[in-house]
mmCIF file of C-alpha atoms in Angstrom:
data_model
loop_
_atom_site.group_PDB
_atom_site.id
_atom_site.type_symbol
_atom_site.label_atom_id
_atom_site.label_comp_id
_atom_site.label_asym_id
_atom_site.label_seq_id
_atom_site.Cartn_x
_atom_site.Cartn_y
_atom_site.Cartn_z
ATOM 1 C CA MET A 28 -37.743 100.869 -5.593
ATOM 2 C CA LYS A 29 -37.470 96.449 -6.432
ATOM 3 C CA GLN A 30 -34.363 96.295 -4.305
ATOM 4 C CA ILE A 31 -36.064 98.392 -1.240
ATOM 5 C CA ASN A 32 -39.296 95.658 -1.589
ATOM 6 C CA SER A 33 -36.628 92.943 -1.852
ATOM 7 C CA ILE A 34 -34.878 94.542 1.227
ATOM 8 C CA ILE A 35 -38.274 94.870 3.536
ATOM 9 C CA LEU A 36 -39.116 91.176 2.491
ATOM 10 C CA ALA A 37 -35.942 89.549 3.306
ATOM 11 C CA ALA A 38 -36.220 91.309 6.574
ATOM 12 C CA LEU A 39 -39.476 90.074 7.713
ATOM 13 C CA LEU A 40 -38.598 86.803 6.769
ATOM 14 C CA ALA A 41 -35.717 86.929 8.823
ATOM 15 C CA GLY A 42 -38.374 88.382 11.935
ATOM 16 C CA CYS A 43 -40.562 85.828 11.422
ATOM 17 C CA VAL A 44 -38.094 82.646 11.720
ATOM 18 C CA GLN A 45 -36.478 84.327 14.716
ATOM 19 C CA ALA A 46 -39.782 85.038 16.230
ATOM 20 C CA TYR A 47 -41.220 81.360 15.597
ATOM 21 C CA GLY A 48 -38.031 79.379 15.532
ATOM 22 C CA CYS A 49 -37.046 76.314 13.192
ATOM 23 C CA VAL A 50 -38.153 73.115 14.256
ATOM 24 C CA PHE A 51 -36.130 69.680 14.141
ATOM 25 C CA VAL A 52 -37.882 66.883 14.808
ATOM 26 C CA GLN A 53 -36.208 63.095 15.608
ATOM 27 C CA SER A 54 -37.551 59.971 16.678
ATOM 28 C CA SER A 55 -36.679 56.479 17.471
ATOM 29 C CA ALA A 56 -38.346 53.419 18.724
ATOM 30 C CA ILE A 57 -36.944 51.773 21.545
ATOM 31 C CA SER A 58 -39.192 48.322 21.571
ATOM 32 C CA ASP A 59 -42.135 46.598 19.565
ATOM 33 C CA ARG A 60 -45.151 49.197 19.566
ATOM 34 C CA ALA A 61 -47.660 46.224 19.797
ATOM 35 C CA GLY A 62 -48.827 45.503 23.165
ATOM 36 C CA ALA A 63 -52.254 45.442 25.335
ATOM 37 C CA GLY A 64 -52.664 47.749 27.979
ATOM 38 C CA ALA A 65 -53.078 51.755 28.953
ATOM 39 C CA PRO A 66 -51.264 54.247 26.719
ATOM 40 C CA ILE A 67 -49.442 56.621 28.984
ATOM 41 C CA SER A 68 -46.843 59.686 27.782
ATOM 42 C CA SER A 69 -44.915 62.145 29.053
ATOM 43 C CA SER A 70 -42.144 65.253 28.170
ATOM 44 C CA ALA A 71 -39.165 66.574 29.769
ATOM 45 C CA SER A 72 -37.966 70.038 28.154
ATOM 46 C CA ASP A 73 -35.201 72.329 28.978
ATOM 47 C CA LEU A 74 -33.124 75.065 26.994
ATOM 48 C CA GLY A 75 -29.605 74.404 25.353
ATOM 49 C CA TYR A 76 -27.364 77.495 23.727
ATOM 50 C CA LEU A 77 -25.380 78.288 20.391
ATOM 51 C CA HIS A 78 -25.822 74.321 19.333
ATOM 52 C CA LEU A 79 -22.664 74.011 21.899
ATOM 53 C CA VAL A 80 -24.112 73.557 25.478
ATOM 54 C CA ALA A 81 -27.289 71.131 24.974
ATOM 55 C CA PRO A 82 -29.407 69.902 28.085
ATOM 56 C CA GLN A 83 -28.123 66.690 30.064
ATOM 57 C CA GLY A 84 -30.810 63.825 31.063
ATOM 58 C CA LEU A 85 -33.663 64.967 29.168
ATOM 59 C CA THR A 86 -34.148 61.601 28.137
ATOM 60 C CA GLN A 87 -33.802 59.750 31.294
ATOM 61 C CA THR A 88 -35.926 62.583 33.323
ATOM 62 C CA ALA A 89 -38.832 61.817 30.604
ATOM 63 C CA LEU A 90 -38.495 58.236 31.069
ATOM 64 C CA ALA A 91 -38.995 58.576 35.146
ATOM 65 C CA ASN A 92 -41.680 60.430 34.231
ATOM 66 C CA LEU A 93 -43.370 57.912 32.138
ATOM 67 C CA LEU A 94 -42.627 55.343 34.402
ATOM 68 C CA SER A 95 -44.024 57.253 37.248
ATOM 69 C CA ASN A 96 -47.629 57.010 35.189
ATOM 70 C CA CYS A 97 -47.709 53.279 35.390
ATOM 71 C CA ALA A 98 -48.628 51.810 38.576
ATOM 72 C CA THR A 99 -47.297 48.146 37.680
ATOM 73 C CA GLY A 100 -43.932 49.404 36.361
ATOM 74 C CA LYS A 101 -43.920 47.610 33.315
ATOM 75 C CA VAL A 102 -43.926 49.522 30.227
ATOM 76 C CA SER A 103 -43.814 47.991 26.499
ATOM 77 C CA GLY A 104 -44.185 49.988 22.687
ATOM 78 C CA VAL A 105 -41.707 52.879 24.255
ATOM 79 C CA THR A 106 -41.116 55.501 21.794
ATOM 80 C CA THR A 107 -39.151 58.604 21.851
ATOM 81 C CA GLU A 108 -39.326 61.964 19.976
ATOM 82 C CA LEU A 109 -36.784 64.587 20.176
ATOM 83 C CA SER A 110 -37.960 68.065 19.006
ATOM 84 C CA MET A 111 -35.588 70.970 18.811
ATOM 85 C CA ARG A 112 -36.660 74.550 18.223
ATOM 86 C CA ASP A 113 -34.042 76.994 17.097
ATOM 87 C CA PHE A 114 -34.052 80.553 18.160
ATOM 88 C CA VAL A 115 -30.510 81.647 17.032
ATOM 89 C CA ILE A 116 -28.716 81.543 20.114
ATOM 90 C CA VAL A 117 -31.391 79.189 22.207
ATOM 91 C CA GLN A 118 -32.616 76.036 21.816
ATOM 92 C CA SER A 119 -35.652 74.543 23.104
ATOM 93 C CA TYR A 120 -35.034 70.939 23.702
ATOM 94 C CA THR A 121 -38.113 68.804 24.381
ATOM 95 C CA VAL A 122 -38.382 64.737 24.759
ATOM 96 C CA SER A 123 -41.600 63.031 24.767
ATOM 97 C CA VAL A 124 -41.778 59.689 25.517
ATOM 98 C CA SER A 125 -44.894 57.122 25.185
ATOM 99 C CA GLY A 126 -45.770 53.742 25.680
ATOM 100 C CA VAL A 127 -48.274 50.952 26.848
ATOM 101 C CA CYS A 128 -48.255 50.196 30.726
ATOM 102 C CA ASN A 129 -48.790 46.502 31.333
#
């Protein structure tokens, strides 16, 4: 009976992991965060497969979206964050960018 309960618990745990996915977050700063101005942010996302095929150009797309939110085109304090959600064979990549429009 205990072995059956253990198998059921393991199956439920595996189902939860597959349903919700594992999330990994990596962050980096491109420049100093100090600066006066309006805070702006943007993001870009795409899918990858089997950890072998990652999407290309996410950071450039997110940065272009960020610059389109700033009328002057002068942005400081830019930080990027890569989050990846793992669904066994498929991964969802999201790059979030924030900064200050001067």
